[in-house]
PDB file of C-alpha atoms in Angstrom:
ATOM      1  CA  MET F  24       5.183  -1.886  12.065  1.00  0.00           C
ATOM      2  CA  LEU F  25       7.060  -1.244   8.811  1.00  0.00           C
ATOM      3  CA  LEU F  26       9.326   1.697   8.065  1.00  0.00           C
ATOM      4  CA  ALA F  27       9.329   2.251   4.282  1.00  0.00           C
ATOM      5  CA  ILE F  28      12.144   4.401   2.868  1.00  0.00           C
ATOM      6  CA  ASP F  29      12.134   5.829  -0.655  1.00  0.00           C
ATOM      7  CA  THR F  30      15.480   7.430  -1.513  1.00  0.00           C
ATOM      8  CA  GLY F  31      15.241   9.771  -4.486  1.00  0.00           C
ATOM      9  CA  ASN F  32      17.785  12.141  -5.971  1.00  0.00           C
ATOM     10  CA  THR F  33      16.239  15.137  -4.205  1.00  0.00           C
ATOM     11  CA  ASN F  34      14.551  13.783  -1.054  1.00  0.00           C
ATOM     12  CA  VAL F  35      14.464  10.698   1.137  1.00  0.00           C
ATOM     13  CA  LYS F  36      10.874   9.843   2.105  1.00  0.00           C
ATOM     14  CA  PHE F  37      10.073   7.823   5.221  1.00  0.00           C
ATOM     15  CA  ALA F  38       6.691   6.305   6.070  1.00  0.00           C
ATOM     16  CA  LEU F  39       5.261   4.303   8.940  1.00  0.00           C
ATOM     17  CA  VAL F  40       3.048   1.524   7.583  1.00  0.00           C
ATOM     18  CA  ASN F  41       0.780  -0.645   9.715  1.00  0.00           C
ATOM     19  CA  ASP F  42       0.097  -4.353   9.238  1.00  0.00           C
ATOM     20  CA  ALA F  43      -2.884  -3.577   6.980  1.00  0.00           C
ATOM     21  CA  GLY F  44      -0.624  -1.639   4.605  1.00  0.00           C
ATOM     22  CA  GLU F  45      -1.972   1.783   5.620  1.00  0.00           C
ATOM     23  CA  ILE F  46       0.450   4.700   5.724  1.00  0.00           C
ATOM     24  CA  LEU F  47       0.164   6.265   9.176  1.00  0.00           C
ATOM     25  CA  GLN F  48       2.837   8.965   8.961  1.00  0.00           C
ATOM     26  CA  ARG F  49       5.251  10.245   6.375  1.00  0.00           C
ATOM     27  CA  TRP F  50       8.307  12.517   6.522  1.00  0.00           C
ATOM     28  CA  ARG F  51      10.998  13.673   4.138  1.00  0.00           C
ATOM     29  CA  ILE F  52      14.527  15.007   4.333  1.00  0.00           C
ATOM     30  CA  ALA F  53      16.918  16.270   1.661  1.00  0.00           C
ATOM     31  CA  THR F  54      18.988  13.517   0.082  1.00  0.00           C
ATOM     32  CA  ASP F  55      22.611  13.622   1.197  1.00  0.00           C
ATOM     33  CA  ALA F  56      24.692  10.497   0.650  1.00  0.00           C
ATOM     34  CA  ARG F  57      27.056  11.676   3.423  1.00  0.00           C
ATOM     35  CA  ARG F  58      24.301  11.684   6.076  1.00  0.00           C
ATOM     36  CA  THR F  59      25.138   9.041   8.678  1.00  0.00           C
ATOM     37  CA  SER F  60      22.864   6.482  10.293  1.00  0.00           C
ATOM     38  CA  ASP F  61      23.227   8.390  13.575  1.00  0.00           C
ATOM     39  CA  GLU F  62      21.994  11.618  11.980  1.00  0.00           C
ATOM     40  CA  TYR F  63      19.005   9.850  10.472  1.00  0.00           C
ATOM     41  CA  ALA F  64      18.225   8.254  13.840  1.00  0.00           C
ATOM     42  CA  VAL F  65      18.262  11.512  15.823  1.00  0.00           C
ATOM     43  CA  TRP F  66      16.004  13.203  13.266  1.00  0.00           C
ATOM     44  CA  LEU F  67      13.616  10.264  12.910  1.00  0.00           C
ATOM     45  CA  ASP F  68      13.379   9.490  16.628  1.00  0.00           C
ATOM     46  CA  GLN F  69      11.956  12.924  17.378  1.00  0.00           C
ATOM     47  CA  LEU F  70       9.406  12.695  14.570  1.00  0.00           C
ATOM     48  CA  ILE F  71       8.315   9.199  15.578  1.00  0.00           C
ATOM     49  CA  GLN F  72       7.737  10.364  19.157  1.00  0.00           C
ATOM     50  CA  MET F  73       5.883  13.487  18.028  1.00  0.00           C
ATOM     51  CA  ALA F  74       3.559  11.234  16.009  1.00  0.00           C
ATOM     52  CA  GLY F  75       2.730   9.254  19.148  1.00  0.00           C
ATOM     53  CA  PHE F  76       4.796   6.153  18.365  1.00  0.00           C
ATOM     54  CA  ARG F  77       7.987   4.627  19.721  1.00  0.00           C
ATOM     55  CA  ARG F  78      11.062   3.482  17.897  1.00  0.00           C
ATOM     56  CA  SER F  79      10.463  -0.005  19.303  1.00  0.00           C
ATOM     57  CA  ASP F  80       7.141  -0.143  17.413  1.00  0.00           C
ATOM     58  CA  ILE F  81       9.129  -0.576  14.184  1.00  0.00           C
ATOM     59  CA  ASN F  82      10.231  -4.137  13.505  1.00  0.00           C
ATOM     60  CA  ALA F  83      10.858  -4.089   9.752  1.00  0.00           C
ATOM     61  CA  VAL F  84      12.484  -1.727   7.232  1.00  0.00           C
ATOM     62  CA  ILE F  85      12.303  -1.742   3.437  1.00  0.00           C
ATOM     63  CA  ILE F  86      14.322   0.581   1.203  1.00  0.00           C
ATOM     64  CA  ALA F  87      14.069   1.607  -2.450  1.00  0.00           C
ATOM     65  CA  THR F  88      16.872   3.808  -3.695  1.00  0.00           C
ATOM     66  CA  VAL F  89      18.152   5.413  -6.867  1.00  0.00           C
ATOM     67  CA  VAL F  90      21.135   6.809  -4.921  1.00  0.00           C
ATOM     68  CA  PRO F  91      23.437   3.815  -4.311  1.00  0.00           C
ATOM     69  CA  ARG F  92      25.836   5.804  -2.082  1.00  0.00           C
ATOM     70  CA  ALA F  93      23.023   6.497   0.392  1.00  0.00           C
ATOM     71  CA  LEU F  94      22.064   2.850   0.851  1.00  0.00           C
ATOM     72  CA  HIS F  95      24.771   1.788   3.308  1.00  0.00           C
ATOM     73  CA  ASN F  96      23.896   4.358   5.969  1.00  0.00           C
ATOM     74  CA  LEU F  97      20.193   3.563   5.680  1.00  0.00           C
ATOM     75  CA  GLN F  98      20.963  -0.119   6.163  1.00  0.00           C
ATOM     76  CA  LEU F  99      23.008   0.794   9.249  1.00  0.00           C
ATOM     77  CA  LEU F 100      20.033   2.815  10.498  1.00  0.00           C
ATOM     78  CA  ALA F 101      17.899  -0.324  10.370  1.00  0.00           C
ATOM     79  CA  THR F 102      20.381  -2.595  12.143  1.00  0.00           C
ATOM     80  CA  ARG F 103      21.613  -0.146  14.788  1.00  0.00           C
ATOM     81  CA  TYR F 104      18.414   1.642  15.703  1.00  0.00           C
ATOM     82  CA  PHE F 105      15.546  -0.653  14.700  1.00  0.00           C
ATOM     83  CA  GLY F 106      17.195  -3.996  15.365  1.00  0.00           C
ATOM     84  CA  CYS F 107      16.413  -5.528  11.977  1.00  0.00           C
ATOM     85  CA  GLU F 108      18.026  -6.203   8.633  1.00  0.00           C
ATOM     86  CA  ALA F 109      16.720  -3.781   6.031  1.00  0.00           C
ATOM     87  CA  LEU F 110      15.129  -5.319   2.947  1.00  0.00           C
ATOM     88  CA  VAL F 111      16.185  -3.693  -0.322  1.00  0.00           C
ATOM     89  CA  ALA F 112      13.617  -3.470  -3.098  1.00  0.00           C
ATOM     90  CA  GLY F 113      14.501  -5.662  -6.042  1.00  0.00           C
ATOM     91  CA  ARG F 114      16.998  -7.806  -4.136  1.00  0.00           C
ATOM     92  CA  GLY F 115      16.798 -11.202  -2.454  1.00  0.00           C
ATOM     93  CA  SER F 116      13.436 -11.906  -0.846  1.00  0.00           C
ATOM     94  CA  VAL F 117      11.918  -8.720  -2.244  1.00  0.00           C
ATOM     95  CA  GLY F 118      12.199  -9.393  -5.954  1.00  0.00           C
ATOM     96  CA  TRP F 119       9.917  -7.260  -8.091  1.00  0.00           C
ATOM     97  CA  GLY F 120       7.343  -9.955  -8.751  1.00  0.00           C
ATOM     98  CA  ILE F 121       6.515  -8.295 -12.086  1.00  0.00           C
ATOM     99  CA  PRO F 122       8.120  -8.765 -15.520  1.00  0.00           C
ATOM    100  CA  LEU F 123      10.431  -5.946 -16.621  1.00  0.00           C
ATOM    101  CA  ARG F 124       9.872  -6.105 -20.374  1.00  0.00           C
ATOM    102  CA  VAL F 125      12.595  -3.701 -21.451  1.00  0.00           C
ATOM    103  CA  ALA F 126      15.968  -4.061 -23.137  1.00  0.00           C
ATOM    104  CA  GLU F 127      17.907  -3.384 -19.901  1.00  0.00           C
ATOM    105  CA  PRO F 128      15.878  -4.700 -16.930  1.00  0.00           C
ATOM    106  CA  HIS F 129      18.820  -4.202 -14.557  1.00  0.00           C
ATOM    107  CA  ALA F 130      18.823  -0.469 -15.320  1.00  0.00           C
ATOM    108  CA  VAL F 131      15.189   0.202 -14.375  1.00  0.00           C
ATOM    109  CA  GLY F 132      15.125   2.597 -11.424  1.00  0.00           C
ATOM    110  CA  ALA F 133      13.812   1.099  -8.189  1.00  0.00           C
ATOM    111  CA  ASP F 134      11.259   3.895  -7.853  1.00  0.00           C
ATOM    112  CA  ARG F 135       9.832   3.189 -11.304  1.00  0.00           C
ATOM    113  CA  ALA F 136       9.480  -0.534 -10.661  1.00  0.00           C
ATOM    114  CA  VAL F 137       7.865   0.107  -7.273  1.00  0.00           C
ATOM    115  CA  ASN F 138       5.486   2.625  -8.852  1.00  0.00           C
ATOM    116  CA  ALA F 139       4.464  -0.022 -11.379  1.00  0.00           C
ATOM    117  CA  ILE F 140       3.625  -2.416  -8.534  1.00  0.00           C
ATOM    118  CA  ALA F 141       1.495   0.224  -6.818  1.00  0.00           C
ATOM    119  CA  ALA F 142      -0.226   1.239 -10.062  1.00  0.00           C
ATOM    120  CA  GLN F 143      -1.240  -2.354 -10.742  1.00  0.00           C
ATOM    121  CA  SER F 144      -3.050  -2.403  -7.391  1.00  0.00           C
ATOM    122  CA  LEU F 145      -4.973   0.779  -8.235  1.00  0.00           C
ATOM    123  CA  ALA F 146      -6.232   0.279 -11.790  1.00  0.00           C
ATOM    124  CA  ASP F 147      -6.989  -2.439 -14.301  1.00  0.00           C
ATOM    125  CA  GLY F 148      -5.923  -2.495 -17.919  1.00  0.00           C
ATOM    126  CA  HIS F 149      -3.164  -0.384 -19.422  1.00  0.00           C
ATOM    127  CA  LYS F 150      -1.639   2.266 -17.176  1.00  0.00           C
ATOM    128  CA  VAL F 151       0.755   5.193 -17.470  1.00  0.00           C
ATOM    129  CA  VAL F 152       2.445   6.555 -14.360  1.00  0.00           C
ATOM    130  CA  ILE F 153       3.814  10.091 -14.464  1.00  0.00           C
ATOM    131  CA  SER F 154       6.229  10.872 -11.649  1.00  0.00           C
ATOM    132  CA  PHE F 155       7.279  14.447 -10.897  1.00  0.00           C
ATOM    133  CA  GLY F 156      10.667  14.430  -9.220  1.00  0.00           C
ATOM    134  CA  THR F 157      14.215  15.438 -10.105  1.00  0.00           C
ATOM    135  CA  ALA F 158      13.232  14.025 -13.475  1.00  0.00           C
ATOM    136  CA  THR F 159       9.735  13.792 -14.918  1.00  0.00           C
ATOM    137  CA  THR F 160       9.200  10.179 -15.908  1.00  0.00           C
ATOM    138  CA  PHE F 161       6.474   8.471 -17.918  1.00  0.00           C
ATOM    139  CA  ASP F 162       6.092   4.723 -17.359  1.00  0.00           C
ATOM    140  CA  TYR F 163       3.877   2.251 -19.184  1.00  0.00           C
ATOM    141  CA  ILE F 164       2.481  -0.688 -17.196  1.00  0.00           C
ATOM    142  CA  GLY F 165       0.625  -3.425 -19.046  1.00  0.00           C
ATOM    143  CA  PRO F 166      -2.637  -5.093 -17.960  1.00  0.00           C
ATOM    144  CA  ASP F 167      -0.595  -7.930 -16.419  1.00  0.00           C
ATOM    145  CA  GLY F 168       1.380  -5.473 -14.262  1.00  0.00           C
ATOM    146  CA  SER F 169       4.520  -5.738 -16.373  1.00  0.00           C
ATOM    147  CA  TYR F 170       6.772  -2.711 -16.717  1.00  0.00           C
ATOM    148  CA  ARG F 171       7.121  -2.014 -20.438  1.00  0.00           C
ATOM    149  CA  GLY F 172       9.204   1.150 -20.645  1.00  0.00           C
ATOM    150  CA  GLY F 173       8.637   4.858 -20.838  1.00  0.00           C
ATOM    151  CA  SER F 174      10.495   8.133 -21.139  1.00  0.00           C
ATOM    152  CA  ILE F 175      12.516  10.546 -19.017  1.00  0.00           C
ATOM    153  CA  ALA F 176      12.449  14.344 -19.187  1.00  0.00           C
ATOM    154  CA  PRO F 177      14.157  16.986 -17.032  1.00  0.00           C
ATOM    155  CA  GLY F 178      12.213  17.741 -13.868  1.00  0.00           C
ATOM    156  CA  VAL F 179      10.420  21.056 -13.449  1.00  0.00           C
ATOM    157  CA  ASN F 180      12.674  22.413 -10.692  1.00  0.00           C
ATOM    158  CA  LEU F 181      15.752  21.174 -12.522  1.00  0.00           C
ATOM    159  CA  SER F 182      14.663  23.178 -15.572  1.00  0.00           C
ATOM    160  CA  LEU F 183      14.050  26.262 -13.452  1.00  0.00           C
ATOM    161  CA  ASP F 184      17.475  25.967 -11.827  1.00  0.00           C
ATOM    162  CA  ALA F 185      19.151  25.584 -15.226  1.00  0.00           C
ATOM    163  CA  LEU F 186      17.314  28.646 -16.561  1.00  0.00           C
ATOM    164  CA  TYR F 187      18.359  30.747 -13.576  1.00  0.00           C
ATOM    165  CA  ALA F 188      21.967  29.534 -13.703  1.00  0.00           C
ATOM    166  CA  ALA F 189      22.435  30.069 -17.433  1.00  0.00           C
ATOM    167  CA  ALA F 190      20.634  33.404 -17.942  1.00  0.00           C
ATOM    168  CA  ALA F 191      22.160  36.335 -16.068  1.00  0.00           C
ATOM    169  CA  MET F 192      19.090  38.569 -16.302  1.00  0.00           C
ATOM    170  CA  LEU F 193      16.481  36.038 -15.211  1.00  0.00           C
ATOM    171  CA  PRO F 194      15.488  35.763 -11.527  1.00  0.00           C
ATOM    172  CA  ARG F 195      15.038  32.574  -9.529  1.00  0.00           C
ATOM    173  CA  ILE F 196      11.313  31.809  -9.288  1.00  0.00           C
ATOM    174  CA  ALA F 197       9.147  29.138  -7.708  1.00  0.00           C
ATOM    175  CA  ILE F 198       6.925  26.965  -9.851  1.00  0.00           C
ATOM    176  CA  GLU F 199       3.282  27.992  -9.618  1.00  0.00           C
ATOM    177  CA  PRO F 200       0.383  28.115 -12.035  1.00  0.00           C
ATOM    178  CA  PRO F 201      -0.093  31.433 -13.863  1.00  0.00           C
ATOM    179  CA  PRO F 202      -3.166  33.461 -12.773  1.00  0.00           C
ATOM    180  CA  ASN F 203      -5.018  32.658 -16.010  1.00  0.00           C
ATOM    181  CA  GLU F 204      -4.683  30.630 -19.200  1.00  0.00           C
ATOM    182  CA  SER F 205      -3.046  33.372 -21.247  1.00  0.00           C
ATOM    183  CA  VAL F 206       0.311  32.403 -22.704  1.00  0.00           C
ATOM    184  CA  ILE F 207       1.291  35.992 -23.458  1.00  0.00           C
ATOM    185  CA  GLY F 208       3.007  37.406 -20.392  1.00  0.00           C
ATOM    186  CA  THR F 209       3.689  41.084 -19.775  1.00  0.00           C
ATOM    187  CA  THR F 210       6.408  40.761 -17.090  1.00  0.00           C
ATOM    188  CA  THR F 211       9.610  38.736 -16.985  1.00  0.00           C
ATOM    189  CA  VAL F 212       8.464  36.635 -14.039  1.00  0.00           C
ATOM    190  CA  GLY F 213       5.058  36.126 -15.647  1.00  0.00           C
ATOM    191  CA  GLN F 214       6.646  34.989 -18.879  1.00  0.00           C
ATOM    192  CA  MET F 215       8.856  32.535 -17.014  1.00  0.00           C
ATOM    193  CA  GLN F 216       5.866  31.109 -15.143  1.00  0.00           C
ATOM    194  CA  ILE F 217       3.988  30.702 -18.415  1.00  0.00           C
ATOM    195  CA  GLY F 218       6.940  29.072 -20.147  1.00  0.00           C
ATOM    196  CA  ILE F 219       7.569  26.560 -17.380  1.00  0.00           C
ATOM    197  CA  TYR F 220       3.973  25.763 -16.407  1.00  0.00           C
ATOM    198  CA  TRP F 221       2.234  25.677 -19.773  1.00  0.00           C
ATOM    199  CA  GLY F 222       5.371  24.303 -21.412  1.00  0.00           C
ATOM    200  CA  TYR F 223       5.234  21.287 -19.113  1.00  0.00           C
ATOM    201  CA  VAL F 224       1.478  20.920 -19.559  1.00  0.00           C
ATOM    202  CA  ALA F 225       2.044  20.832 -23.330  1.00  0.00           C
ATOM    203  CA  MET F 226       4.832  18.268 -22.917  1.00  0.00           C
ATOM    204  CA  ILE F 227       2.670  16.070 -20.695  1.00  0.00           C
ATOM    205  CA  GLU F 228      -0.289  16.303 -23.073  1.00  0.00           C
ATOM    206  CA  GLY F 229       1.924  15.579 -26.073  1.00  0.00           C
ATOM    207  CA  ILE F 230       3.753  12.572 -24.628  1.00  0.00           C
ATOM    208  CA  LEU F 231       0.520  11.130 -23.200  1.00  0.00           C
ATOM    209  CA  ALA F 232      -1.216  11.490 -26.565  1.00  0.00           C
ATOM    210  CA  ARG F 233       1.639   9.680 -28.315  1.00  0.00           C
ATOM    211  CA  MET F 234       1.768   6.928 -25.691  1.00  0.00           C
ATOM    212  CA  LYS F 235      -1.990   6.350 -25.863  1.00  0.00           C
ATOM    213  CA  ALA F 236      -1.867   6.217 -29.659  1.00  0.00           C
ATOM    214  CA  GLU F 237       0.993   3.712 -29.527  1.00  0.00           C
ATOM    215  CA  ILE F 238      -0.730   1.538 -26.916  1.00  0.00           C
ATOM    216  CA  GLY F 239      -3.971   1.653 -28.886  1.00  0.00           C
ATOM    217  CA  GLU F 240      -6.195   0.771 -25.913  1.00  0.00           C
ATOM    218  CA  PRO F 241      -7.845   2.761 -23.091  1.00  0.00           C
ATOM    219  CA  VAL F 242      -5.221   3.928 -20.590  1.00  0.00           C
ATOM    220  CA  SER F 243      -5.482   4.978 -16.927  1.00  0.00           C
ATOM    221  CA  VAL F 244      -3.117   7.842 -16.100  1.00  0.00           C
ATOM    222  CA  ILE F 245      -1.780   7.986 -12.538  1.00  0.00           C
ATOM    223  CA  ALA F 246       0.394  10.887 -11.370  1.00  0.00           C
ATOM    224  CA  THR F 247       2.662  11.082  -8.344  1.00  0.00           C
ATOM    225  CA  GLY F 248       5.187  13.495  -6.902  1.00  0.00           C
ATOM    226  CA  GLY F 249       4.840  16.853  -5.217  1.00  0.00           C
ATOM    227  CA  LEU F 250       3.981  18.801  -8.378  1.00  0.00           C
ATOM    228  CA  ALA F 251       1.275  16.452  -9.663  1.00  0.00           C
ATOM    229  CA  ILE F 252      -1.550  18.326  -7.919  1.00  0.00           C
ATOM    230  CA  LEU F 253      -0.195  21.632  -9.214  1.00  0.00           C
ATOM    231  CA  PHE F 254      -0.493  20.492 -12.837  1.00  0.00           C
ATOM    232  CA  GLN F 255      -3.854  18.865 -12.238  1.00  0.00           C
ATOM    233  CA  GLN F 256      -5.341  22.229 -11.147  1.00  0.00           C
ATOM    234  CA  HIS F 257      -5.496  23.673 -14.642  1.00  0.00           C
ATOM    235  CA  GLY F 258      -4.791  20.762 -16.924  1.00  0.00           C
ATOM    236  CA  HIS F 259      -6.967  17.914 -15.542  1.00  0.00           C
ATOM    237  CA  LEU F 260      -4.412  15.668 -17.149  1.00  0.00           C
ATOM    238  CA  PHE F 261      -4.619  12.621 -14.894  1.00  0.00           C
ATOM    239  CA  ASP F 262      -7.251  10.087 -13.895  1.00  0.00           C
ATOM    240  CA  ARG F 263      -5.936  10.114 -10.345  1.00  0.00           C
ATOM    241  CA  VAL F 264      -3.163  11.688  -8.281  1.00  0.00           C
ATOM    242  CA  GLU F 265      -1.426   9.437  -5.737  1.00  0.00           C
ATOM    243  CA  PRO F 266       1.204  11.378  -3.754  1.00  0.00           C
ATOM    244  CA  ASP F 267       2.257   8.227  -1.859  1.00  0.00           C
ATOM    245  CA  LEU F 268       2.481   5.910  -4.866  1.00  0.00           C
ATOM    246  CA  THR F 269       6.089   4.804  -4.272  1.00  0.00           C
ATOM    247  CA  LEU F 270       5.582   4.293  -0.538  1.00  0.00           C
ATOM    248  CA  ARG F 271       2.394   2.335  -1.278  1.00  0.00           C
ATOM    249  CA  GLY F 272       4.368   0.169  -3.700  1.00  0.00           C
ATOM    250  CA  LEU F 273       7.034  -0.481  -1.073  1.00  0.00           C
ATOM    251  CA  ALA F 274       4.371  -1.589   1.412  1.00  0.00           C
ATOM    252  CA  LEU F 275       2.949  -3.982  -1.191  1.00  0.00           C
ATOM    253  CA  LEU F 276       6.412  -5.280  -2.036  1.00  0.00           C
ATOM    254  CA  TYR F 277       7.055  -6.009   1.636  1.00  0.00           C
ATOM    255  CA  ARG F 278       3.728  -7.805   2.093  1.00  0.00           C
ATOM    256  CA  ASN F 279       4.352  -9.964  -0.997  1.00  0.00           C
ATOM    257  CA  ARG F 280       8.045 -10.598  -0.341  1.00  0.00           C
ATOM    258  CA  ASP F 281       7.710 -14.369   0.117  1.00  0.00           C
ATOM    259  CA  ILE F 282       5.617 -14.701  -3.050  1.00  0.00           C
ATOM    260  CA  ASN F 283       8.034 -12.609  -5.131  1.00  0.00           C
ATOM    261  CA  SER F 284      11.254 -14.266  -3.971  1.00  0.00           C
TER     262      SER F 284
END
């Protein structure tokens, strides 16, 4: 069984994947580059047992990371506690297997390349992947599966934190959709919810419209990340929401590792 690890700036996601590529369990923990392999092991071992599996069931590990300092301890986790050498997405026998048609291919985040791989397995033609994380990213994947670029905007929670930190009179709030579609709030909290929620909906609609016009062909829009469903509730902005897109891409990358190398 495969343990797929997606290390983002905010969370590290772990998933158990069977030989058919199905995700059986998934867990997440806050990203901390100082967390040791032993700490990961103690935390994971309990969750694996609670899910009805054993640590010995895992015989392979694959990692995608945008936090280089966290990689070493995750590699130690694989060797010390799962008895295998971790594969690292984009390196060695797990090359991307897709063209990165951008000016700086080496600078493409592992999560974005892996998302492109997963998106290609889900839809034909031109695709745009929107990922809601620490940043909100828009990625264009061509009909041949090639990664062709995109854009990066501040993430929703990052924007909320900046607003709270910079404005003394504004409270800290959680992101949630306003109760209706009015954009004229009558309370401070209500106005903040409107500004964040409908502001991001407008940004998503605007960037998508410009991307589609530039591509000039029908486009499938795939969203991932914890907030994707939240924005889909009122906006119906996406053709499909895939919360496990990156983990799905890692599973595909592992299965195709010999072909891609």
